[in-house]
mmCIF file of C-alpha atoms in Angstrom:
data_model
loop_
_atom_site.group_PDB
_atom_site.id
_atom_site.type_symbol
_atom_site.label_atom_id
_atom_site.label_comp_id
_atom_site.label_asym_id
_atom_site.label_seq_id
_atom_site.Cartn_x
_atom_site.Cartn_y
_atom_site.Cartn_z
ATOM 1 C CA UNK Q 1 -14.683 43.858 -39.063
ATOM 2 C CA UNK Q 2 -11.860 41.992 -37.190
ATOM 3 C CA UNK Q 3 -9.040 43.400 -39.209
ATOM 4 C CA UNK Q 4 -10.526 46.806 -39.579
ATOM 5 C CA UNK Q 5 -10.865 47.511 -36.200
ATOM 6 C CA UNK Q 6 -7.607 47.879 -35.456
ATOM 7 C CA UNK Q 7 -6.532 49.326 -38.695
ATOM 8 C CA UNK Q 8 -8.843 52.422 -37.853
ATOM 9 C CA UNK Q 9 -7.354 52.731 -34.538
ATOM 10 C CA UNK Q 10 -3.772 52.770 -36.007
ATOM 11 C CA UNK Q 11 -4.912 54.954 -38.356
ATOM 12 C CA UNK Q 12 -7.008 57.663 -36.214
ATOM 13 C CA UNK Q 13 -3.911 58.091 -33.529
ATOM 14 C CA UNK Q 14 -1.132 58.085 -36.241
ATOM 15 C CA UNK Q 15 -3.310 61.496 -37.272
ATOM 16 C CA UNK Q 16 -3.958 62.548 -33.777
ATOM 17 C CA UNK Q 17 0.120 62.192 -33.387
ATOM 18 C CA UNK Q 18 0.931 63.812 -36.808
ATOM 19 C CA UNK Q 19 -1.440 67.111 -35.770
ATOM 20 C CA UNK Q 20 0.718 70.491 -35.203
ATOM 21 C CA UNK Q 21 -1.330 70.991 -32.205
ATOM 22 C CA UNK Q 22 -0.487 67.264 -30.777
ATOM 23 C CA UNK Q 23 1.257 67.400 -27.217
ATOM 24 C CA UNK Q 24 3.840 65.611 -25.779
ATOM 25 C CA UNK Q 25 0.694 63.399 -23.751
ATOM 26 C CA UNK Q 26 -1.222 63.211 -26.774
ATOM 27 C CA UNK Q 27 1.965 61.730 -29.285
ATOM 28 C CA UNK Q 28 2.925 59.031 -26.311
ATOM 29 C CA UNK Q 29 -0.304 58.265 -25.493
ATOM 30 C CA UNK Q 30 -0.905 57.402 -29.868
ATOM 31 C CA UNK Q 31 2.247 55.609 -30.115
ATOM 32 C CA UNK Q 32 1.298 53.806 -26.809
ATOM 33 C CA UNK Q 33 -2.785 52.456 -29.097
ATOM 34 C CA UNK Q 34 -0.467 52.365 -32.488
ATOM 35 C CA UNK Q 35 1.137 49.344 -30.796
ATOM 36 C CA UNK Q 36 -1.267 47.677 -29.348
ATOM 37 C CA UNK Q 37 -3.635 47.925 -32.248
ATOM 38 C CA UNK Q 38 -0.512 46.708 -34.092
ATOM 39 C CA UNK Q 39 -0.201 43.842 -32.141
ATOM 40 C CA UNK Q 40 -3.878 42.807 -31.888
ATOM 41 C CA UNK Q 41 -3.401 43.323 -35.783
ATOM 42 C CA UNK Q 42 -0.446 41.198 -35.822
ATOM 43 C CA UNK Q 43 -2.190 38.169 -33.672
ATOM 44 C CA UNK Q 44 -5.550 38.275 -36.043
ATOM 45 C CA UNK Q 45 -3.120 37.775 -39.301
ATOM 46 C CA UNK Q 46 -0.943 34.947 -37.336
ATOM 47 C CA UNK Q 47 -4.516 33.558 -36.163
ATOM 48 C CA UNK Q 48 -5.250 33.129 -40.320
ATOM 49 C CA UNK Q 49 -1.816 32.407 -41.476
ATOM 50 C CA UNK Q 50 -1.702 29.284 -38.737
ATOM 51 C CA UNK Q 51 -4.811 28.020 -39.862
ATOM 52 C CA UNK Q 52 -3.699 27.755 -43.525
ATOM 53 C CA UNK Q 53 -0.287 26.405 -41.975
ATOM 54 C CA UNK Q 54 -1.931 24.293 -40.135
ATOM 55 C CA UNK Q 55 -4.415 22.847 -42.722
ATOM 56 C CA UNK Q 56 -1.808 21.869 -45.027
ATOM 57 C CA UNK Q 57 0.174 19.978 -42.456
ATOM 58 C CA UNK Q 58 3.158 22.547 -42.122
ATOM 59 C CA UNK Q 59 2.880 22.477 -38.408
ATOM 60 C CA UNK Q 60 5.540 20.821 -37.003
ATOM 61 C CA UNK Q 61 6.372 20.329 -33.072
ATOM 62 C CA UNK Q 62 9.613 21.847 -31.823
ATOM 63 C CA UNK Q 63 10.521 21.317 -27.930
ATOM 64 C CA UNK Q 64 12.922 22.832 -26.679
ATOM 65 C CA UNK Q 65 14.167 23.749 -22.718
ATOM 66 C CA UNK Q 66 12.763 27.521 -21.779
ATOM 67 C CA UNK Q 67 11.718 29.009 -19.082
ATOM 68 C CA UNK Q 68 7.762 28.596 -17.882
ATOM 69 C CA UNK Q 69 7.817 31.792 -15.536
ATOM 70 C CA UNK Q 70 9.038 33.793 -17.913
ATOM 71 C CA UNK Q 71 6.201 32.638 -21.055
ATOM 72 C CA UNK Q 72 3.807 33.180 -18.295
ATOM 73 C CA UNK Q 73 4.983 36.836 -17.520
ATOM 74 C CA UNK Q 74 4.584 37.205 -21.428
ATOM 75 C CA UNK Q 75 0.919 36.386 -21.726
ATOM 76 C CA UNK Q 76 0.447 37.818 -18.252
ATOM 77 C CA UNK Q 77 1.720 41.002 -20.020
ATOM 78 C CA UNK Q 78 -0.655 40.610 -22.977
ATOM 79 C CA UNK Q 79 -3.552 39.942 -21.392
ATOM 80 C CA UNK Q 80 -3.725 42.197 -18.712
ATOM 81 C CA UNK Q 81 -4.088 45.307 -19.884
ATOM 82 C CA UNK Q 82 -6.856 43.873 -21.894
ATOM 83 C CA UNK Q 83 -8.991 42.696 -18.796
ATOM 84 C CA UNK Q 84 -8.152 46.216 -17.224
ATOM 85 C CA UNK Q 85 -9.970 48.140 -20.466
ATOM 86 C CA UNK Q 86 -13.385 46.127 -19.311
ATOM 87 C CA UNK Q 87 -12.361 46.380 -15.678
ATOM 88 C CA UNK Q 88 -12.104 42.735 -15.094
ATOM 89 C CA UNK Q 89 -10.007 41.221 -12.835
ATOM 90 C CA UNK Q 90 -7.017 39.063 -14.212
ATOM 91 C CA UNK Q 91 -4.985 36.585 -12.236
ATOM 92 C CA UNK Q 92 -2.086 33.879 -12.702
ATOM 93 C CA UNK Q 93 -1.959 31.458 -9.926
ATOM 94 C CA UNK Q 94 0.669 29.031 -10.253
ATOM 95 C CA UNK Q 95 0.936 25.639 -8.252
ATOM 96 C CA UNK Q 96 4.024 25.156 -6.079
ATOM 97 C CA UNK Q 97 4.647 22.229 -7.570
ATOM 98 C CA UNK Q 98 4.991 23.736 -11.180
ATOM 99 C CA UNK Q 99 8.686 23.272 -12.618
ATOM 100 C CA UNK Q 100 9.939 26.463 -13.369
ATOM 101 C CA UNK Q 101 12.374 25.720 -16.247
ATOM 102 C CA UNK Q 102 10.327 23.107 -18.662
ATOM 103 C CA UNK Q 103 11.156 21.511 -22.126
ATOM 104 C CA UNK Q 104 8.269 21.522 -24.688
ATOM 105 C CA UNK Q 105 6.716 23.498 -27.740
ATOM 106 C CA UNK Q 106 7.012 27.275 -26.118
ATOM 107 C CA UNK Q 107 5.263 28.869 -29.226
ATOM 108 C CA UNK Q 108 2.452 26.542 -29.400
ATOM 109 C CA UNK Q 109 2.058 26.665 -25.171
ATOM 110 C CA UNK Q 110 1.604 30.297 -25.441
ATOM 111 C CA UNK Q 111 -0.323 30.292 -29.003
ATOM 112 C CA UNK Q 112 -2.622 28.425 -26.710
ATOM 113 C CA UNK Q 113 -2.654 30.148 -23.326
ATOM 114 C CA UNK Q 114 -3.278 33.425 -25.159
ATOM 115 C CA UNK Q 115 -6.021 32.090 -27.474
ATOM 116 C CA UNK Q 116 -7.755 30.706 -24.402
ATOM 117 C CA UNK Q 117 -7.333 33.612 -22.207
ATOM 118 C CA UNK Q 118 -8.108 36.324 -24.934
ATOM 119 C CA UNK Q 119 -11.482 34.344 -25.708
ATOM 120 C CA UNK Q 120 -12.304 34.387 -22.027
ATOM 121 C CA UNK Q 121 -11.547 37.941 -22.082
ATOM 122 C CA UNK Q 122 -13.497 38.852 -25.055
ATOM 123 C CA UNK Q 123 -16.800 37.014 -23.684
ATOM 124 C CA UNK Q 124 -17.164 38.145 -20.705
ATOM 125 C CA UNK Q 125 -18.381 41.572 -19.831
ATOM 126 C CA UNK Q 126 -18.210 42.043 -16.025
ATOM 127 C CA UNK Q 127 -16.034 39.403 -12.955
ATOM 128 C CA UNK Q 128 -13.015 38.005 -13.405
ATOM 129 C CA UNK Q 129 -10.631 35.931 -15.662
ATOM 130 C CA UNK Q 130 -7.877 33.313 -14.046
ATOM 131 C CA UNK Q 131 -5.332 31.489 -15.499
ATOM 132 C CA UNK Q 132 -4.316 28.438 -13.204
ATOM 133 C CA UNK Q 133 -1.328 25.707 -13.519
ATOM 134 C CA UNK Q 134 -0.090 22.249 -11.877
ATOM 135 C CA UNK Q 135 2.140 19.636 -12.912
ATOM 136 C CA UNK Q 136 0.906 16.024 -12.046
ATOM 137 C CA UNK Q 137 2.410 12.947 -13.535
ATOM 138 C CA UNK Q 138 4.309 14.998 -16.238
ATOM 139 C CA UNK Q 139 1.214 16.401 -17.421
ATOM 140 C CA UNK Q 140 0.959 20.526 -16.941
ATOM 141 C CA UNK Q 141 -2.650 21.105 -16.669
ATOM 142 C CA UNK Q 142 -3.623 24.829 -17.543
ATOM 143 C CA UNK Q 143 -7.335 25.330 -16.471
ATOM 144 C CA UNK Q 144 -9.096 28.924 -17.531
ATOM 145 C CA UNK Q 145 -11.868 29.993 -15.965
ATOM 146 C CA UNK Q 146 -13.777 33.266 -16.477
ATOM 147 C CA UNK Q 147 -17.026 34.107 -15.104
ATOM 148 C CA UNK Q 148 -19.116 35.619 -18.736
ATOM 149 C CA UNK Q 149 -22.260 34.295 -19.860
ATOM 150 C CA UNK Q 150 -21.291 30.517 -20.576
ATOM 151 C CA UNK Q 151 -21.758 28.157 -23.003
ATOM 152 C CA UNK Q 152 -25.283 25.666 -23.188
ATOM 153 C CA UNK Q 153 -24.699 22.149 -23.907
ATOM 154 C CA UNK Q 154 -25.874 21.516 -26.924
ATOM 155 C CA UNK Q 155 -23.668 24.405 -28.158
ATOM 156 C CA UNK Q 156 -20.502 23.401 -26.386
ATOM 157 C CA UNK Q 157 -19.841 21.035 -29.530
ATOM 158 C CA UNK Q 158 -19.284 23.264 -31.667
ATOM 159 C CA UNK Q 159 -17.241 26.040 -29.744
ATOM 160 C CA UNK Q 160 -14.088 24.895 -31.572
ATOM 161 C CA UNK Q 161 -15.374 25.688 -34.933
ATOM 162 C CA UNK Q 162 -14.261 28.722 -36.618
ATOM 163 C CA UNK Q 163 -15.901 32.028 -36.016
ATOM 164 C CA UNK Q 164 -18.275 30.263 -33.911
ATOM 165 C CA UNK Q 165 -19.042 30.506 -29.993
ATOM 166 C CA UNK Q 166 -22.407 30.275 -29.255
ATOM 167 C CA UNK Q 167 -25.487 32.171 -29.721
ATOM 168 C CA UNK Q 168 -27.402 34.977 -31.916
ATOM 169 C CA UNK Q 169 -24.955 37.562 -30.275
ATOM 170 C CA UNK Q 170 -21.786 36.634 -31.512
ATOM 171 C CA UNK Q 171 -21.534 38.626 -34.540
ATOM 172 C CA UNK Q 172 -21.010 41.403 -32.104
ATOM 173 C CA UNK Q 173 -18.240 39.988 -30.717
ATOM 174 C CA UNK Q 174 -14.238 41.316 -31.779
ATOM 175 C CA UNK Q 175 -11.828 38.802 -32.684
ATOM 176 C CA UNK Q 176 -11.224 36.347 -35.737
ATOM 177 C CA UNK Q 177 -12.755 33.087 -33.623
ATOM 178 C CA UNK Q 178 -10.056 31.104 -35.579
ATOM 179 C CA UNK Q 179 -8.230 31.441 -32.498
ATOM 180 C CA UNK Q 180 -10.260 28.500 -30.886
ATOM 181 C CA UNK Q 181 -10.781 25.828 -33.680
ATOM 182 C CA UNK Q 182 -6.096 26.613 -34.016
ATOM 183 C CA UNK Q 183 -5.793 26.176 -30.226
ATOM 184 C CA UNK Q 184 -7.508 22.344 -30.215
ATOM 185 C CA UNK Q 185 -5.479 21.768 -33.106
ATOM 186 C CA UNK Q 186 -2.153 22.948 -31.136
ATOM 187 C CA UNK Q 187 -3.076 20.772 -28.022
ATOM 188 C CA UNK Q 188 -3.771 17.325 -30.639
ATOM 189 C CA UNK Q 189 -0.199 18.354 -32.261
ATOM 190 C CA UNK Q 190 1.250 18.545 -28.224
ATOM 191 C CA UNK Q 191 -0.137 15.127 -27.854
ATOM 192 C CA UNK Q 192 -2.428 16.814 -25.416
ATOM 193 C CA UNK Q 193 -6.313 17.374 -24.372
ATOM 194 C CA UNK Q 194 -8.504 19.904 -23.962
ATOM 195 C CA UNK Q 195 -11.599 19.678 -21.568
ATOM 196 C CA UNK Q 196 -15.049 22.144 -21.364
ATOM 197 C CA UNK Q 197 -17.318 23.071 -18.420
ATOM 198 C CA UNK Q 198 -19.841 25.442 -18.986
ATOM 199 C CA UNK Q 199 -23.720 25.999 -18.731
ATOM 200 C CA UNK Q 200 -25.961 29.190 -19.499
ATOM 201 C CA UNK Q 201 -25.201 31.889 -16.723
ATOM 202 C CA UNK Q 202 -22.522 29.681 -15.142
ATOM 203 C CA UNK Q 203 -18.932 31.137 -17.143
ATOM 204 C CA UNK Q 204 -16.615 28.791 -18.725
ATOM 205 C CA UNK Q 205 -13.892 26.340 -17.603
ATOM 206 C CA UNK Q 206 -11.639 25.135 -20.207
ATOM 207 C CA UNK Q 207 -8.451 22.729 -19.087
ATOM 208 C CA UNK Q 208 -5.931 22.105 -21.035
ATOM 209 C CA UNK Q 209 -3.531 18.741 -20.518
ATOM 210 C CA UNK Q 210 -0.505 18.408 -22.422
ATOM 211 C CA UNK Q 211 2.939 16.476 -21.736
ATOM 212 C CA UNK Q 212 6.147 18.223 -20.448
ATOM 213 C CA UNK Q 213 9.077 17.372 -19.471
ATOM 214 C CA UNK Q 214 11.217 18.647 -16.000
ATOM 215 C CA UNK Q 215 14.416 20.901 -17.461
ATOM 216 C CA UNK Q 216 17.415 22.261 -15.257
ATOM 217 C CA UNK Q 217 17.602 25.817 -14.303
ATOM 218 C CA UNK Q 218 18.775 27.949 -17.154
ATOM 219 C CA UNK Q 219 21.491 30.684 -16.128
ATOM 220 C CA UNK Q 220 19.000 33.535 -17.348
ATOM 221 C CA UNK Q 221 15.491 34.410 -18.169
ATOM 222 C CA UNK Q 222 14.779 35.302 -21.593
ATOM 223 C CA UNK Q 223 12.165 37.882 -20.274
ATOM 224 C CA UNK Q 224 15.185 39.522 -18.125
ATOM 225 C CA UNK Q 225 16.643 40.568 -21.922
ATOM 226 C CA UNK Q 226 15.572 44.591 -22.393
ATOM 227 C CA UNK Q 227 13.968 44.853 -25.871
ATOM 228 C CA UNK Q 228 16.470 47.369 -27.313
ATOM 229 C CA UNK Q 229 19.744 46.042 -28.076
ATOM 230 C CA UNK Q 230 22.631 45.546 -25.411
ATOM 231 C CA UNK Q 231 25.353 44.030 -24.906
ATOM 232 C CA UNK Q 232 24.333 40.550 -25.388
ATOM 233 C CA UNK Q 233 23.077 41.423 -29.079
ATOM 234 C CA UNK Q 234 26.264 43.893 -29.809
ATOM 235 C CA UNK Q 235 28.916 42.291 -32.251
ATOM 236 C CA UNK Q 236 31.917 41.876 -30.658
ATOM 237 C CA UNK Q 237 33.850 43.254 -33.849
ATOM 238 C CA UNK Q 238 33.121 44.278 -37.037
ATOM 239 C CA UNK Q 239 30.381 42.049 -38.937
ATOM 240 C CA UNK Q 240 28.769 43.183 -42.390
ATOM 241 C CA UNK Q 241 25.101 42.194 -42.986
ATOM 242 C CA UNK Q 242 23.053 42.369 -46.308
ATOM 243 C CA UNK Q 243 19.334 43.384 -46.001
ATOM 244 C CA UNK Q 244 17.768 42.862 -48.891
ATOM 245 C CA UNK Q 245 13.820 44.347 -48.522
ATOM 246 C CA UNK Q 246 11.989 46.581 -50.872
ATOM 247 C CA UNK Q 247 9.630 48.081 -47.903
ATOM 248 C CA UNK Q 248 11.525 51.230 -47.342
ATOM 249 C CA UNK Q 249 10.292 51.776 -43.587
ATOM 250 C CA UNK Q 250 11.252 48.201 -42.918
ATOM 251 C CA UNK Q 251 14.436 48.192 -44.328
ATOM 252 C CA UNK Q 252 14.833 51.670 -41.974
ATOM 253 C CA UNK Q 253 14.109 49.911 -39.246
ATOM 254 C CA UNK Q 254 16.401 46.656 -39.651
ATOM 255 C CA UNK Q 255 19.314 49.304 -40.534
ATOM 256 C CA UNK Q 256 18.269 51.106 -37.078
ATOM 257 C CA UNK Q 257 18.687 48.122 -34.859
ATOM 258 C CA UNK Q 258 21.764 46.476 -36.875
ATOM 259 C CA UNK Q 259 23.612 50.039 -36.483
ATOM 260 C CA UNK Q 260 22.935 50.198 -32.932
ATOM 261 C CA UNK Q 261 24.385 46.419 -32.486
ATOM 262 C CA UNK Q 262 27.482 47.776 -34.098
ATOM 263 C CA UNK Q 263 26.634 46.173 -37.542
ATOM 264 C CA UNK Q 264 27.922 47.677 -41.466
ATOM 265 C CA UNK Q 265 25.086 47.401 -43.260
ATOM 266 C CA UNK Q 266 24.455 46.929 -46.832
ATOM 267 C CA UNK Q 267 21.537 47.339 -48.575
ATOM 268 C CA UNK Q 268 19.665 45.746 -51.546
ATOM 269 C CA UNK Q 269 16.328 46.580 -53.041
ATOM 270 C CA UNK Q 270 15.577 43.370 -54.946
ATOM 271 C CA UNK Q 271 16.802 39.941 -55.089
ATOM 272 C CA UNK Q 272 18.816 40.150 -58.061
ATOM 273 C CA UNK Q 273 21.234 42.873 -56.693
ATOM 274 C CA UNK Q 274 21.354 41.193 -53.533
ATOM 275 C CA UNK Q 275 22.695 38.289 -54.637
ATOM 276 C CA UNK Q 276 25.413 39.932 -57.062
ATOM 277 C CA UNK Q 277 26.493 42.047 -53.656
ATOM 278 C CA UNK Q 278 26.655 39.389 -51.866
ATOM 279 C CA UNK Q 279 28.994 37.249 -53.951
ATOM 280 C CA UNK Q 280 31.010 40.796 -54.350
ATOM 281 C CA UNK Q 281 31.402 41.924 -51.192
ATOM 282 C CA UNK Q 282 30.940 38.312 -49.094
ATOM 283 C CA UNK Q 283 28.948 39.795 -45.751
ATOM 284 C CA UNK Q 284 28.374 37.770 -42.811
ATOM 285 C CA UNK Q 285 25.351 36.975 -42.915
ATOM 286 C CA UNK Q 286 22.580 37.752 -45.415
ATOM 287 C CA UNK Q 287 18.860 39.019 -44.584
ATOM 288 C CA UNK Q 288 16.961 38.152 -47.340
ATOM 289 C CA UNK Q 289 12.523 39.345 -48.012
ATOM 290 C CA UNK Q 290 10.910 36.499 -49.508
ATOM 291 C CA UNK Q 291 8.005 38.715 -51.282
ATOM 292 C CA UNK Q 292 10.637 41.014 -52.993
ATOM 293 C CA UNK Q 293 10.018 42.183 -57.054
ATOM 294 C CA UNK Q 294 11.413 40.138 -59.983
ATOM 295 C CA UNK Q 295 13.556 37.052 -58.636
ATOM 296 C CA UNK Q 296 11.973 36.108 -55.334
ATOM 297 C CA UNK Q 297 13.901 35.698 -52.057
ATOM 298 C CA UNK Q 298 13.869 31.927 -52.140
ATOM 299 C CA UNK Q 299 14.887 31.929 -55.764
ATOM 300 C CA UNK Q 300 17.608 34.176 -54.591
ATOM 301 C CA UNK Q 301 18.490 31.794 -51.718
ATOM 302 C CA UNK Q 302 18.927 28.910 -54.026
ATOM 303 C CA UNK Q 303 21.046 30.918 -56.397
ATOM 304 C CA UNK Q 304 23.439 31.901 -53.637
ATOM 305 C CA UNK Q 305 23.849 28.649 -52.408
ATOM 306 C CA UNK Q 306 24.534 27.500 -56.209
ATOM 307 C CA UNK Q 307 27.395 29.980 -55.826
ATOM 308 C CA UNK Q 308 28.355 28.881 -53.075
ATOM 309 C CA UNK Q 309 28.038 31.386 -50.512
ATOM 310 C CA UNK Q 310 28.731 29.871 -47.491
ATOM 311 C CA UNK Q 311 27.175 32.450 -45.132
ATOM 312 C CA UNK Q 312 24.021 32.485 -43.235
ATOM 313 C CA UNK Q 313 20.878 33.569 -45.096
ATOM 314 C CA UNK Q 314 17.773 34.436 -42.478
ATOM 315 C CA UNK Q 315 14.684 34.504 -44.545
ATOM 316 C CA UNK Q 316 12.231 37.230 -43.409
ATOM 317 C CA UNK Q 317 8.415 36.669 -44.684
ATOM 318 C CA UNK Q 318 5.072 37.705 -44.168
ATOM 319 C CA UNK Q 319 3.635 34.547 -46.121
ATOM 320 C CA UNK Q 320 3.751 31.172 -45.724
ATOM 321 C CA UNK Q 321 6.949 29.664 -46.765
ATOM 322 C CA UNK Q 322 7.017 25.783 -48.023
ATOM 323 C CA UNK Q 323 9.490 23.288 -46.434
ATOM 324 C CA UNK Q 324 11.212 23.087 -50.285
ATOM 325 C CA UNK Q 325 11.641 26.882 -49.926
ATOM 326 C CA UNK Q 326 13.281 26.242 -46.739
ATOM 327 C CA UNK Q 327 16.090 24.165 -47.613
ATOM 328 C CA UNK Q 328 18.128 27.487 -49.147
ATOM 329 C CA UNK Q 329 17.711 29.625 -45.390
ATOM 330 C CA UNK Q 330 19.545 29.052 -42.358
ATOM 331 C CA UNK Q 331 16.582 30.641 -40.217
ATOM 332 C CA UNK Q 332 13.179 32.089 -41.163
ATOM 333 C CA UNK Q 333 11.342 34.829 -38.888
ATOM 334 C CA UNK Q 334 7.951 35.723 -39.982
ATOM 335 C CA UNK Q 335 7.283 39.651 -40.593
ATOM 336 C CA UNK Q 336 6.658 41.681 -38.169
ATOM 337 C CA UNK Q 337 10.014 39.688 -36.702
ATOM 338 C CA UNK Q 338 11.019 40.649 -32.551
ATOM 339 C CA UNK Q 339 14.517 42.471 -32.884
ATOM 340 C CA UNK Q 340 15.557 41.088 -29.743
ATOM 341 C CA UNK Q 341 15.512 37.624 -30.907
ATOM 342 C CA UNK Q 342 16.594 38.570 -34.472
ATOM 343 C CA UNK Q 343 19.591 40.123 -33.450
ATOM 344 C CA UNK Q 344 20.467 37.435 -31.085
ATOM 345 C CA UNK Q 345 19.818 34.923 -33.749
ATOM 346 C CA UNK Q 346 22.492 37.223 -36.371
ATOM 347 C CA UNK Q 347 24.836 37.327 -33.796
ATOM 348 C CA UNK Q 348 24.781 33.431 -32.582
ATOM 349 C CA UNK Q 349 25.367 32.718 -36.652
ATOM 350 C CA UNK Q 350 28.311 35.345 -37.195
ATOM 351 C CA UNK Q 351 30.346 33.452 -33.799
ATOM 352 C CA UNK Q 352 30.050 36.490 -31.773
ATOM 353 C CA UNK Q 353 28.084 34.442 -29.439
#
């Protein structure tokens, strides 16, 4: 039911937008549910792929200096328009004495902040949702409070479990549920805690405590970057890149985005022929499908690296990918990948940075 929900809705308006009779209003207003049932789509297959990851101990923290403000405009983003559809009211309040510019796992801090929020969201039908932070003895504390039907005691142990948040009703409920049981498994791998307070009637307060540390000002917000490319993604002179996918809309749409950056592209339908263009024609940089027919991506990886090409090789998967599998790819993005920080990952590799 989780996955088909949005499936249907992609679906239903990619017909409404493909109808002779559809207006100008009608095609925006598909494309405008196509991506947000996309990306509710997207989150419920990360949600499952995590918890595998996860499971198997393929997790692994990675801090790193970003900008606080700008994750919180992100899930601020995300979340509000999905407290607007039940007409709840959705608020970030931010301490003053919250460091803007922080260094600490920024995918796991928002993995969690959106996991906690959208929960709080789902349950609760009619009030108000918040989102609040401080920073106290280099601890930031992220407390979310919503005002649905709450949690009894004697189920509050077992709200982290998968698929499970308290009573009979919850098979009504949308959403996969792993997002809770993957969000107290985030905080443990942050070295942090998460706290509960909730009764029947009374909504739900959950805090969150993990470590941080203070970083310096950065000289630009990664949320100031537009999502199509610009300057900061163009190549500054002529770079070559190999895409080698066998999904013909995807490989559309990373020739789309590469041509507008100023890239030559070359193209490659399976691994094999990918890696005898490459070692032809030597591009910059090589973007390689793991999940492509015949000789796999990784196996492709390794045999490029066997002779010897030198160049980067970004592996692009929608599976998991082991740490062995790794060893052969200079980056990995996870399909559906964000352009913006694909092509600003391409371009840092090919020294146009």
């Amino acid at each position: 039911h989780e996955f088909r929900t949005p499936l249907a809705s992609i679906i239903n308006y990619a017909d409404l937008a493909r109808e002779a009779s559809a207006t100008e209003a009608d095609i925006r207003k598909s494309v405008e549910a196509i991506a947000r049932s996309g990306h509710h789509l997207n989150s419920l297959v990360e949600a499952v792929l995590d918890e595998a990851r996860l499971d198997a101990g393929q997790v692994q923290l990675r801090e790193r200096h970003f900008d606080l403000f700008a994750l919180l405009d992100d899930v601020a983003a995300i979340m509000a328009p999905l407290a607007a559809e039940k007409a709840l009211s959705f608020a970030t309040l931010v301490d003053t004495e919250v460091p803007q510019h922080i260094v600490a796992d920024d995918v796991c801090l928002r993995q969690i902040l959106i996991n906690l929020l959208g929960n709080a969201v789902k349950y609760t039908d009619e009030g108000s949702v918040r989102l609040f932070l401080i920073h106290n003895d280099g601890r930031l504390i992220a407390t979310i409070s919503d005002t649905g039907p709450g949690i009894s005691r004697d189920d509050q142990e077992r709200v982290f479990g998968a698929f499970e948040r308290g009573g009979d009703d919850s098979a009504d409920r949308s959403g996969a549920g792993l997002g809770l049981t993957i969000t107290l498994q985030l905080v443990e791998l942050m070295g942090g805690e998460v706290s509960l307070d909730s009764g029947p009637g009374q909504g739900c307060t959950v805090s969150v405590h993990v470590p941080v540390s203070v970083g310096e000002a950065m000289l630009a917000r990664s949320s100031d970057l537009p999502a199509a490319p610009d300057e900061d993604t163009q190549a500054s002179e002529s770079r070559t890149v190999l895409i080698c996918d066998d999904d013909e809309d995807m490989r559309a749409l990373l020739e789309h985005y590469l041509h507008r950056a100023g890239y030559a592209i070359i193209i490659s339908v399976n691994a094999a022929d990918a890696v005898e263009k490459t070692i032809s024609l030597q591009p910059d940089i090589v973007l390689m499908d793991i999940n492509v027919p015949g000789m796999s991506g990784s196996e492709a990886a390794a045999e490029l690296r066997r002779r010897e090409y030198s160049g980067p090789v970004i592996a692009l998967t929608a599976s998991l990918i082991s740490d062995a599998e790794r060893e052969n790819f200079t980056r990995c993005f996870r399909k559906p990948a964000q352009m913006q920080e694909l092509l600003l990952t391409i371009k840092s590799l090919t020294h146009d940075a």
